[in-house]
Amino acid sequence: EMWIRDSLWTARELSAEDGAALQLSYTSKDGEAGYPGNLTATVVYKLTEDNSLEVSYEATTDKKTIVNLTQHSYFNLSGDFTKPILDHELTIDADQYLPVDETLIPTGELRNVENTPFDFRTAKVIGQDIGMENEQLEQGKGYDHNWVVTNQGSFRKVASLYHPGTGRLLEISSDEPGLQFYSGNFLDGTLPMPGGGTYAYRTGLCLETQHYPDSPNQPSFPSVLLAPGEKYTSKTTFKFSSK
């Protein structure tokens, strides 16, 4: 076993029969960032033989607290991060989304996607409606909203992303009730790329499986409370293929 320590997470290589896995562990001390409880969290990233990236989270606490973990990976299935993601076809299995205020915090309303730019129930090119006159698109400077994914309480496919130019397909499955789709609206050419250059406007997108933003302040949203003796678990799979 190999252990790696950085300033935040302890990394440990795991043996997995069907792939390669890395476990990251972190303990957030009681009061850190204002949150109660010593929260011990682990996340396991596993790359499987069928080209899936499985992300599994666990957390426990010694005081009642709130937990809502996700990750903010940027995707551009063209493989060319100088090209915008507007030509990708996106599907989100959701009949409703959460409108936001001018600070991008959900208002508490669950709004139907039907007859709006937020309808991705069937595959749609991201660029098709992103420039429409719409108060919510103006608030987010594009898409930066949480979708209320159907069949809650089960592990199921929640979204798919397809790039027609290369045939690359990404399918996302999760047990989370929400999915935040962010279309890279605040990428402004200042973030450096590892091989040189910078990430330009909308050259990457995020699909973040999660409980809804602002859940602690919205009693009608699914709960993010975690009590001592309970275990928080969450799993998301990113499956890559071509068609």
Coordinates of N, CA and C in Angstrom, one line a residue:
E1 N 0.8 -1.2 0.0 CA 0.0 0.0 0.0 C 0.9 1.2 0.0
M2 N 0.5 2.2 -0.8 CA 1.2 3.5 -0.8 C 0.4 4.6 -0.2
W3 N 0.9 5.3 0.7 CA 0.2 6.5 1.3 C 0.9 7.8 0.8
I4 N 0.1 8.7 0.5 CA 0.6 10.1 0.1 C -0.1 11.1 1.0
R5 N 0.6 12.1 1.5 CA 0.0 13.0 2.4 C 0.2 14.4 1.8
D6 N -0.9 15.2 1.6 CA -0.7 16.6 1.3 C -1.4 17.4 2.4
S7 N -1.5 18.7 2.1 CA -2.0 19.6 3.2 C -3.5 19.3 3.6
L8 N -4.2 18.7 2.7 CA -5.7 18.5 2.9 C -6.1 17.0 3.1
W9 N -5.8 16.2 2.0 CA -6.3 14.9 2.0 C -5.2 13.8 2.1
T10 N -5.5 12.7 2.8 CA -4.6 11.6 2.8 C -5.0 10.7 1.7
A11 N -4.1 10.3 0.8 CA -4.4 9.5 -0.4 C -3.8 8.1 -0.2
R12 N -4.6 7.1 -0.6 CA -4.2 5.7 -0.4 C -4.6 4.9 -1.6
E13 N -3.7 4.2 -2.2 CA -4.0 3.3 -3.3 C -4.7 2.1 -2.8
L14 N -5.8 1.7 -3.5 CA -6.6 0.5 -3.1 C -6.5 -0.5 -4.2
S15 N -6.5 -1.8 -3.8 CA -6.5 -2.8 -4.8 C -8.0 -3.1 -5.2
A16 N -8.3 -3.2 -6.5 CA -9.6 -3.4 -6.9 C -9.6 -4.4 -8.1
E17 N -10.4 -5.5 -8.0 CA -10.3 -6.6 -9.0 C -10.7 -6.0 -10.4
D18 N -11.6 -5.1 -10.4 CA -12.1 -4.7 -11.7 C -11.6 -3.3 -12.2
G19 N -10.5 -2.9 -11.6 CA -9.9 -1.6 -12.0 C -8.9 -1.1 -11.0
A20 N -8.6 0.2 -11.1 CA -7.6 0.8 -10.2 C -8.4 1.9 -9.3
A21 N -8.0 2.0 -8.0 CA -8.8 2.8 -7.2 C -7.8 3.7 -6.3
L22 N -8.3 4.9 -5.9 CA -7.6 5.8 -5.0 C -8.6 6.3 -4.0
Q23 N -8.2 6.1 -2.7 CA -9.0 6.6 -1.6 C -8.4 7.9 -1.1
L24 N -9.3 8.9 -0.9 CA -8.9 10.2 -0.3 C -9.6 10.3 1.0
S25 N -8.9 10.7 2.1 CA -9.5 10.8 3.4 C -9.2 12.2 4.0
Y26 N -10.2 12.8 4.7 CA -10.0 14.1 5.3 C -10.9 14.2 6.6
T27 N -10.3 14.7 7.6 CA -11.1 15.0 8.8 C -11.2 16.5 9.0
S28 N -12.5 17.0 8.9 CA -12.8 18.4 9.1 C -13.0 18.6 10.6
K29 N -12.2 19.4 11.3 CA -12.3 19.5 12.8 C -13.6 20.3 13.1
D30 N -14.1 20.0 14.3 CA -15.3 20.7 14.9 C -15.1 22.2 14.8
G31 N -16.0 22.9 14.1 CA -15.9 24.4 14.0 C -15.2 24.9 12.7
E32 N -14.6 24.0 12.0 CA -13.9 24.4 10.8 C -14.9 25.0 9.8
A33 N -14.6 26.2 9.3 CA -15.5 26.9 8.4 C -16.9 27.2 9.0
G34 N -17.0 27.1 10.3 CA -18.2 27.3 11.0 C -19.2 26.1 11.1
Y35 N -18.7 25.0 10.7 CA -19.6 23.8 10.7 C -19.3 23.0 12.0
P36 N -20.4 22.5 12.7 CA -20.2 21.7 13.9 C -19.8 20.3 13.6
G37 N -19.1 19.7 14.5 CA -18.7 18.3 14.5 C -17.4 18.0 13.8
N38 N -16.7 17.0 14.3 CA -15.6 16.4 13.6 C -16.1 15.5 12.5
L39 N -15.9 15.9 11.3 CA -16.5 15.2 10.1 C -15.4 14.5 9.4
T40 N -15.5 13.1 9.4 CA -14.5 12.3 8.7 C -15.1 11.9 7.4
A41 N -14.4 12.3 6.3 CA -14.9 12.0 5.0 C -13.9 11.2 4.2
T42 N -14.4 10.3 3.3 CA -13.6 9.6 2.4 C -14.3 9.6 1.0
V43 N -13.4 9.7 0.0 CA -14.0 9.6 -1.4 C -13.0 8.6 -2.1
V44 N -13.6 7.6 -2.8 CA -12.9 6.7 -3.6 C -13.1 6.9 -5.1
Y45 N -12.1 7.1 -5.8 CA -12.1 7.2 -7.3 C -11.7 5.9 -7.8
K46 N -12.5 5.2 -8.6 CA -12.2 3.9 -9.2 C -12.4 4.0 -10.7
L47 N -11.3 3.6 -11.4 CA -11.4 3.5 -12.8 C -11.5 2.0 -13.2
T48 N -12.7 1.7 -13.8 CA -13.0 0.3 -14.0 C -12.6 -0.2 -15.4
E49 N -12.7 -1.5 -15.7 CA -12.3 -2.0 -17.0 C -13.2 -1.6 -18.1
D50 N -14.5 -1.1 -17.8 CA -15.4 -0.7 -18.8 C -15.4 0.8 -19.0
N51 N -14.3 1.4 -18.7 CA -14.1 2.9 -18.9 C -15.1 3.7 -18.1
S52 N -15.4 3.3 -16.9 CA -16.2 4.1 -16.0 C -15.3 4.6 -14.9
L53 N -15.6 5.8 -14.5 CA -15.0 6.4 -13.3 C -16.1 6.4 -12.2
E54 N -15.9 5.6 -11.2 CA -16.8 5.5 -10.1 C -16.3 6.4 -9.0
V55 N -17.2 7.3 -8.4 CA -16.8 8.2 -7.3 C -17.8 7.9 -6.2
S56 N -17.2 7.4 -5.1 CA -18.0 7.0 -3.9 C -17.6 7.8 -2.7
Y57 N -18.6 8.4 -2.0 CA -18.3 9.2 -0.9 C -18.9 8.6 0.4
E58 N -18.2 8.8 1.5 CA -18.7 8.4 2.8 C -18.3 9.5 3.8
A59 N -19.2 9.7 4.9 CA -18.8 10.7 5.9 C -19.6 10.3 7.2
T60 N -18.9 10.6 8.3 CA -19.5 10.4 9.6 C -19.1 11.6 10.5
T61 N -19.9 11.9 11.5 CA -19.7 13.1 12.3 C -20.0 12.8 13.8
D62 N -19.5 13.6 14.7 CA -19.8 13.4 16.1 C -20.7 14.5 16.7
K63 N -21.1 15.4 15.8 CA -22.2 16.3 16.2 C -23.1 16.5 15.0
K64 N -24.4 16.8 15.2 CA -25.3 17.0 14.1 C -24.8 18.1 13.2
T65 N -24.7 17.9 11.9 CA -24.1 18.8 10.9 C -24.8 18.7 9.6
I66 N -24.3 19.3 8.6 CA -24.8 19.2 7.2 C -23.7 18.8 6.3
V67 N -24.0 17.9 5.3 CA -23.1 17.4 4.4 C -23.7 17.3 3.0
N68 N -23.0 17.8 2.0 CA -23.4 17.8 0.6 C -22.2 17.8 -0.3
L69 N -21.7 16.6 -0.6 CA -20.4 16.5 -1.3 C -20.6 16.3 -2.8
T70 N -19.8 16.9 -3.6 CA -19.8 16.7 -5.0 C -18.4 17.0 -5.5
Q71 N -18.2 17.0 -6.8 CA -16.9 17.3 -7.4 C -17.2 18.1 -8.7
H72 N -16.2 18.9 -9.1 CA -16.4 20.0 -10.0 C -15.5 19.8 -11.3
S73 N -15.5 18.5 -11.8 CA -14.7 18.2 -13.0 C -15.3 18.9 -14.2
Y74 N -14.4 19.5 -15.0 CA -14.8 20.1 -16.3 C -14.7 19.0 -17.4
F75 N -15.7 19.0 -18.3 CA -15.6 18.1 -19.4 C -15.7 18.9 -20.7
N76 N -14.9 18.4 -21.7 CA -15.0 18.8 -23.1 C -14.7 17.6 -23.9
L77 N -15.8 17.0 -24.4 CA -15.6 15.7 -25.1 C -14.9 15.8 -26.5
S78 N -14.7 17.0 -27.0 CA -14.0 17.1 -28.2 C -12.5 16.8 -28.0
G79 N -12.1 16.9 -26.8 CA -10.7 16.7 -26.5 C -9.8 17.9 -26.8
D80 N -10.4 19.0 -27.3 CA -9.7 20.2 -27.6 C -10.3 21.3 -26.7
F81 N -9.5 21.7 -25.6 CA -10.0 22.6 -24.7 C -9.9 24.1 -25.1
T82 N -9.6 24.3 -26.4 CA -9.7 25.6 -27.0 C -11.1 25.8 -27.6
K83 N -11.8 24.7 -27.7 CA -13.1 24.8 -28.4 C -14.3 24.8 -27.4
P84 N -15.3 25.7 -27.6 CA -16.4 25.7 -26.7 C -17.3 24.4 -26.7
I85 N -18.0 24.2 -25.7 CA -18.8 23.0 -25.5 C -20.2 23.2 -26.0
L86 N -20.5 24.2 -26.8 CA -21.9 24.5 -27.2 C -22.4 23.5 -28.3
D87 N -21.4 22.7 -28.9 CA -21.9 21.7 -29.9 C -22.2 20.4 -29.3
H88 N -22.0 20.2 -27.9 CA -22.3 19.0 -27.3 C -23.8 18.8 -27.1
E89 N -24.3 17.6 -27.2 CA -25.7 17.3 -27.0 C -25.9 16.7 -25.6
L90 N -26.8 17.4 -24.8 CA -27.0 17.0 -23.4 C -28.4 16.5 -23.2
T91 N -28.5 15.5 -22.3 CA -29.7 15.0 -21.9 C -29.7 15.0 -20.4
I92 N -30.8 15.5 -19.7 CA -30.9 15.5 -18.3 C -32.3 14.9 -18.0
D93 N -32.4 13.9 -17.2 CA -33.6 13.2 -16.8 C -34.3 14.0 -15.7
A94 N -34.9 15.1 -16.0 CA -35.5 16.0 -15.0 C -36.7 16.8 -15.6
D95 N -37.8 16.8 -14.9 CA -39.0 17.6 -15.3 C -39.0 19.0 -14.7
Q96 N -38.1 19.2 -13.7 CA -38.1 20.5 -13.0 C -36.6 20.9 -12.8
Y97 N -36.5 22.2 -12.6 CA -35.2 22.8 -12.2 C -35.4 23.9 -11.1
L98 N -34.3 24.4 -10.5 CA -34.4 25.4 -9.5 C -34.0 26.7 -10.0
P99 N -35.0 27.7 -10.1 CA -34.6 29.0 -10.5 C -33.8 29.6 -9.4
V100 N -32.9 30.6 -9.8 CA -32.0 31.2 -8.8 C -32.2 32.8 -8.8
D101 N -31.7 33.4 -7.7 CA -31.8 34.8 -7.6 C -30.5 35.4 -8.2
E102 N -30.3 36.7 -8.0 CA -29.2 37.4 -8.7 C -27.8 36.9 -8.1
T103 N -27.8 36.3 -6.9 CA -26.6 35.7 -6.4 C -26.4 34.2 -6.7
L104 N -27.3 33.7 -7.6 CA -27.2 32.3 -8.0 C -27.6 31.3 -6.9
I105 N -28.3 31.8 -5.9 CA -28.9 30.9 -4.9 C -30.3 30.6 -5.2
P106 N -30.7 29.3 -5.1 CA -32.1 28.9 -5.5 C -33.1 29.7 -4.6
T107 N -34.2 30.1 -5.3 CA -35.3 30.8 -4.6 C -36.2 29.9 -3.8
G108 N -36.1 28.6 -4.0 CA -37.0 27.7 -3.3 C -38.1 27.1 -4.2
E109 N -38.3 27.8 -5.3 CA -39.3 27.3 -6.3 C -38.7 26.1 -7.1
L110 N -39.6 25.1 -7.4 CA -39.3 24.0 -8.3 C -40.1 24.4 -9.6
R111 N -39.4 24.7 -10.7 CA -40.1 25.1 -11.9 C -40.0 24.1 -13.0
N112 N -41.2 23.9 -13.7 CA -41.2 22.9 -14.8 C -40.3 23.3 -15.9
V113 N -39.6 22.4 -16.5 CA -38.7 22.7 -17.6 C -39.5 22.8 -19.0
E114 N -40.7 22.3 -19.0 CA -41.4 22.3 -20.3 C -41.6 23.7 -20.9
N115 N -41.3 23.8 -22.2 CA -41.4 25.1 -22.9 C -40.4 26.1 -22.3
T116 N -39.3 25.7 -21.8 CA -38.3 26.6 -21.4 C -36.9 26.2 -22.0
P117 N -35.9 27.0 -21.9 CA -34.6 26.6 -22.4 C -33.9 25.5 -21.5
F118 N -34.6 25.2 -20.4 CA -34.0 24.3 -19.4 C -34.5 22.8 -19.6
D119 N -35.2 22.6 -20.7 CA -35.7 21.3 -21.0 C -34.7 20.5 -21.8
F120 N -34.1 19.5 -21.1 CA -33.1 18.6 -21.7 C -33.6 17.2 -21.6
R121 N -34.9 17.0 -21.5 CA -35.4 15.6 -21.3 C -35.1 14.8 -22.5
T122 N -35.0 15.4 -23.7 CA -34.5 14.7 -24.9 C -33.2 15.4 -25.3
A123 N -32.3 14.7 -26.0 CA -31.0 15.3 -26.3 C -31.1 16.6 -27.0
K124 N -30.4 17.6 -26.6 CA -30.4 18.9 -27.2 C -29.0 19.5 -27.2
V125 N -28.7 20.1 -28.3 CA -27.4 20.8 -28.4 C -27.4 22.0 -27.4
I126 N -26.4 22.1 -26.6 CA -26.3 23.1 -25.5 C -26.4 24.5 -26.1
G127 N -25.9 24.8 -27.2 CA -25.9 26.1 -27.8 C -27.3 26.5 -28.3
Q128 N -28.2 25.6 -28.4 CA -29.5 25.9 -29.1 C -30.2 27.0 -28.4
D129 N -30.4 26.9 -27.1 CA -31.2 27.9 -26.4 C -30.4 28.8 -25.4
I130 N -29.1 28.6 -25.3 CA -28.3 29.3 -24.3 C -28.3 30.8 -24.5
G131 N -28.5 31.3 -25.7 CA -28.6 32.7 -25.9 C -30.0 33.3 -25.9
M132 N -31.0 32.5 -25.6 CA -32.3 33.0 -25.6 C -32.5 34.1 -24.6
E133 N -33.5 35.0 -24.8 CA -33.9 36.0 -23.8 C -34.6 35.2 -22.7
N134 N -34.0 35.2 -21.5 CA -34.6 34.4 -20.4 C -34.0 34.9 -19.1
E135 N -34.9 35.3 -18.2 CA -34.4 35.9 -17.0 C -33.4 35.0 -16.2
Q136 N -33.7 33.7 -16.2 CA -32.8 32.7 -15.5 C -31.5 32.5 -16.2
L137 N -31.5 32.5 -17.6 CA -30.2 32.5 -18.3 C -29.4 33.7 -18.0
E138 N -30.1 34.9 -17.9 CA -29.4 36.1 -17.6 C -28.8 36.1 -16.2
Q139 N -29.5 35.5 -15.2 CA -29.0 35.4 -13.9 C -27.7 34.6 -13.8
G140 N -27.7 33.5 -14.5 CA -26.5 32.6 -14.5 C -25.5 32.9 -15.5
K141 N -25.7 33.9 -16.4 CA -24.9 34.1 -17.6 C -24.8 32.9 -18.5
G142 N -25.9 32.1 -18.5 CA -25.9 30.8 -19.2 C -26.5 29.8 -18.2
Y143 N -26.2 28.6 -18.4 CA -26.7 27.5 -17.5 C -25.8 27.4 -16.3
D144 N -26.4 27.6 -15.1 CA -25.6 27.4 -13.8 C -26.7 27.1 -12.8
H145 N -27.4 26.0 -13.0 CA -28.6 25.7 -12.2 C -28.7 24.2 -11.8
N146 N -29.5 23.9 -10.8 CA -29.7 22.6 -10.3 C -31.0 22.0 -10.9
W147 N -30.9 20.8 -11.5 CA -32.1 20.1 -12.0 C -32.5 19.1 -11.0
V148 N -33.9 19.0 -10.9 CA -34.5 18.0 -10.0 C -34.7 16.7 -10.7
V149 N -33.7 15.8 -10.5 CA -33.7 14.6 -11.3 C -34.8 13.6 -10.9
T150 N -35.4 12.9 -11.8 CA -36.5 12.0 -11.6 C -36.0 10.7 -10.9
N151 N -36.9 9.9 -10.5 CA -36.7 8.6 -9.8 C -35.7 8.7 -8.6
Q152 N -36.0 9.7 -7.8 CA -35.2 9.9 -6.6 C -35.2 8.7 -5.6
G153 N -34.1 8.5 -5.0 CA -34.0 7.4 -4.0 C -33.4 6.2 -4.6
S154 N -33.0 6.2 -5.9 CA -32.4 5.1 -6.5 C -31.2 5.5 -7.3
F155 N -30.3 4.5 -7.5 CA -29.1 4.7 -8.3 C -29.5 4.5 -9.8
R156 N -29.5 5.6 -10.6 CA -30.0 5.5 -12.0 C -29.3 6.5 -12.9
K157 N -29.4 6.3 -14.2 CA -28.8 7.2 -15.1 C -29.5 8.6 -15.0
V158 N -28.8 9.7 -14.8 CA -29.4 11.0 -14.6 C -29.1 11.9 -15.8
A159 N -28.0 11.6 -16.6 CA -27.7 12.6 -17.7 C -26.7 11.8 -18.6
S160 N -26.7 12.4 -19.9 CA -25.7 11.9 -20.9 C -25.3 13.1 -21.7
L161 N -24.0 13.0 -22.1 CA -23.4 14.1 -22.9 C -22.8 13.4 -24.1
Y162 N -23.0 14.0 -25.3 CA -22.5 13.4 -26.5 C -21.9 14.5 -27.4
H163 N -20.8 14.1 -28.0 CA -20.1 15.0 -28.9 C -20.1 14.4 -30.3
P164 N -21.0 15.0 -31.2 CA -21.2 14.4 -32.5 C -19.9 14.3 -33.3
G165 N -19.0 15.3 -33.2 CA -17.8 15.4 -34.0 C -16.9 14.3 -33.8
T166 N -16.8 13.7 -32.6 CA -15.9 12.7 -32.2 C -16.6 11.3 -31.9
G167 N -17.9 11.4 -31.7 CA -18.7 10.2 -31.3 C -18.5 9.8 -29.8
R168 N -17.9 10.7 -29.1 CA -17.6 10.4 -27.6 C -18.9 10.6 -26.8
L169 N -19.2 9.6 -25.9 CA -20.4 9.6 -25.1 C -20.0 9.5 -23.6
L170 N -20.6 10.4 -22.8 CA -20.5 10.3 -21.4 C -21.8 10.1 -20.8
E171 N -22.0 9.0 -20.0 CA -23.2 8.7 -19.3 C -23.0 8.8 -17.8
I172 N -23.9 9.6 -17.1 CA -23.7 9.8 -15.7 C -24.8 9.1 -14.9
S173 N -24.5 8.3 -13.9 CA -25.5 7.6 -13.1 C -25.2 8.1 -11.6
S174 N -26.2 8.2 -10.8 CA -26.0 8.7 -9.4 C -27.2 8.3 -8.6
D175 N -27.0 8.3 -7.3 CA -28.1 8.2 -6.3 C -28.6 9.5 -5.7
E176 N -28.0 10.6 -6.3 CA -28.3 12.0 -5.8 C -29.6 12.5 -6.4
P177 N -30.3 13.4 -5.7 CA -31.6 13.9 -6.2 C -31.4 15.1 -7.2
G178 N -30.2 15.7 -7.2 CA -30.0 16.9 -8.0 C -28.8 16.8 -8.9
L179 N -28.8 17.6 -10.0 CA -27.7 17.7 -10.9 C -27.5 19.1 -11.2
Q180 N -26.3 19.7 -10.9 CA -26.0 21.1 -11.3 C -25.3 21.0 -12.7
F181 N -25.9 21.7 -13.7 CA -25.2 21.8 -15.0 C -24.7 23.3 -15.1
Y182 N -23.4 23.4 -15.3 CA -22.7 24.7 -15.4 C -22.0 24.7 -16.7
S183 N -22.3 25.7 -17.6 CA -21.8 25.7 -18.9 C -20.5 26.6 -19.1
G184 N -19.8 26.7 -18.0 CA -18.5 27.4 -18.1 C -18.5 28.9 -18.4
N185 N -19.6 29.5 -17.9 CA -19.9 30.9 -18.2 C -18.9 31.9 -17.6
F186 N -18.2 31.5 -16.6 CA -17.2 32.4 -15.9 C -15.8 32.1 -16.3
L187 N -15.6 31.1 -17.2 CA -14.2 30.9 -17.7 C -13.9 32.1 -18.6
D188 N -12.9 32.8 -18.3 CA -12.7 34.1 -19.0 C -11.3 34.3 -19.6
G189 N -10.6 33.1 -19.8 CA -9.3 33.3 -20.4 C -8.1 33.5 -19.5
T190 N -8.4 33.5 -18.1 CA -7.4 33.7 -17.2 C -6.8 32.5 -16.5
L191 N -7.6 31.4 -16.6 CA -7.2 30.1 -15.9 C -6.2 29.4 -16.8
P192 N -5.0 29.1 -16.4 CA -4.0 28.5 -17.2 C -4.3 27.0 -17.5
M193 N -3.9 26.5 -18.7 CA -4.0 25.1 -19.0 C -2.7 24.5 -18.7
P194 N -2.6 23.2 -18.3 CA -1.4 22.5 -18.0 C -0.3 22.6 -19.1
G195 N -0.8 22.4 -20.3 CA 0.2 22.4 -21.5 C 0.5 23.8 -22.1
G196 N 0.0 24.8 -21.4 CA 0.2 26.2 -22.0 C -1.1 26.7 -22.5
G197 N -1.2 28.0 -22.5 CA -2.5 28.7 -22.9 C -3.4 28.8 -21.7
T198 N -4.6 29.2 -22.0 CA -5.6 29.4 -21.0 C -7.0 28.9 -21.4
Y199 N -7.8 28.6 -20.4 CA -9.2 28.1 -20.8 C -10.1 29.3 -21.1
A200 N -10.6 29.2 -22.3 CA -11.5 30.3 -22.8 C -12.9 30.1 -22.4
Y201 N -13.8 31.1 -22.7 CA -15.2 31.2 -22.4 C -15.9 29.9 -22.9
R202 N -16.6 29.2 -21.9 CA -17.4 28.0 -22.2 C -16.6 26.9 -22.9
T203 N -15.4 26.7 -22.6 CA -14.6 25.6 -23.2 C -14.7 24.4 -22.3
G204 N -15.4 24.4 -21.2 CA -15.6 23.2 -20.4 C -17.0 23.3 -19.7
L205 N -17.5 22.2 -19.3 CA -18.8 22.2 -18.6 C -18.7 21.3 -17.4
C206 N -19.6 21.5 -16.4 CA -19.6 20.7 -15.2 C -21.0 20.0 -15.1
L207 N -21.0 18.8 -14.7 CA -22.3 18.1 -14.4 C -22.1 17.5 -13.0
E208 N -22.6 18.2 -12.0 CA -22.3 17.9 -10.6 C -23.5 17.3 -9.9
T209 N -23.4 16.0 -9.5 CA -24.4 15.3 -8.8 C -24.4 15.7 -7.3
Q210 N -25.6 16.0 -6.8 CA -25.6 16.6 -5.4 C -27.0 16.7 -4.9
H211 N -27.1 17.0 -3.6 CA -28.4 17.5 -3.1 C -28.5 19.0 -3.5
Y212 N -29.7 19.6 -3.4 CA -29.9 20.9 -3.9 C -29.1 22.0 -3.2
P213 N -28.6 23.0 -3.9 CA -27.9 24.1 -3.2 C -28.9 24.8 -2.2
D214 N -28.4 25.3 -1.1 CA -29.2 26.0 -0.1 C -30.2 25.2 0.6
S215 N -30.0 23.8 0.6 CA -30.9 22.9 1.3 C -31.1 23.3 2.8
P216 N -30.0 23.7 3.5 CA -30.2 23.9 5.0 C -31.3 25.0 5.2
N217 N -31.4 25.9 4.3 CA -32.4 27.1 4.4 C -33.7 26.9 3.7
Q218 N -33.9 25.7 3.1 CA -35.1 25.4 2.4 C -35.7 24.1 2.9
P219 N -36.6 24.2 3.9 CA -37.2 22.9 4.5 C -37.8 22.0 3.5
S220 N -38.3 22.5 2.4 CA -39.0 21.6 1.4 C -38.0 20.8 0.6
F221 N -36.7 21.2 0.6 CA -35.7 20.5 -0.2 C -35.3 19.2 0.6
P222 N -34.8 18.1 -0.2 CA -34.3 16.9 0.5 C -33.2 17.3 1.5
S223 N -33.2 16.7 2.7 CA -32.4 17.0 3.8 C -30.9 16.7 3.6
V224 N -30.0 17.6 4.1 CA -28.6 17.3 4.1 C -28.0 17.2 5.5
L225 N -28.9 16.9 6.4 CA -28.5 16.8 7.8 C -27.9 15.4 8.0
L226 N -26.8 15.4 8.8 CA -26.1 14.1 9.2 C -26.0 14.2 10.7
A227 N -26.4 13.1 11.4 CA -26.3 13.0 12.9 C -25.3 12.0 13.3
P228 N -24.8 12.1 14.5 CA -23.9 11.1 15.0 C -24.5 9.7 14.9
G229 N -23.7 8.7 14.6 CA -24.2 7.3 14.4 C -24.8 7.0 13.0
E230 N -25.0 8.1 12.2 CA -25.4 7.9 10.8 C -24.2 7.9 9.9
K231 N -24.3 7.4 8.7 CA -23.3 7.4 7.7 C -23.8 8.0 6.5
Y232 N -23.2 9.1 6.0 CA -23.5 9.7 4.7 C -22.8 8.9 3.6
T233 N -23.6 8.5 2.6 CA -23.0 7.8 1.5 C -23.6 8.4 0.2
S234 N -22.8 8.4 -0.9 CA -23.2 8.9 -2.2 C -22.3 8.3 -3.2
K235 N -22.9 7.9 -4.4 CA -22.1 7.3 -5.4 C -22.5 7.9 -6.8
T236 N -21.5 8.2 -7.6 CA -21.8 8.7 -9.0 C -20.8 8.0 -9.9
T237 N -21.3 7.6 -11.1 CA -20.4 6.9 -12.1 C -20.4 7.7 -13.4
F238 N -19.3 7.9 -13.9 CA -19.1 8.6 -15.2 C -18.6 7.5 -16.2
K239 N -19.5 7.1 -17.1 CA -19.1 6.0 -18.0 C -18.8 6.6 -19.4
F240 N -17.7 6.3 -20.0 CA -17.2 6.8 -21.2 C -17.3 5.7 -22.3
S241 N -17.8 6.1 -23.5 CA -17.9 5.1 -24.6 C -17.9 6.0 -25.9
S242 N -18.1 5.3 -27.0 CA -18.3 6.0 -28.3 C -19.4 5.4 -29.0
K243 N -20.0 6.2 -29.9 CA -21.1 5.6 -30.7 C -21.1 6.3 -32.1

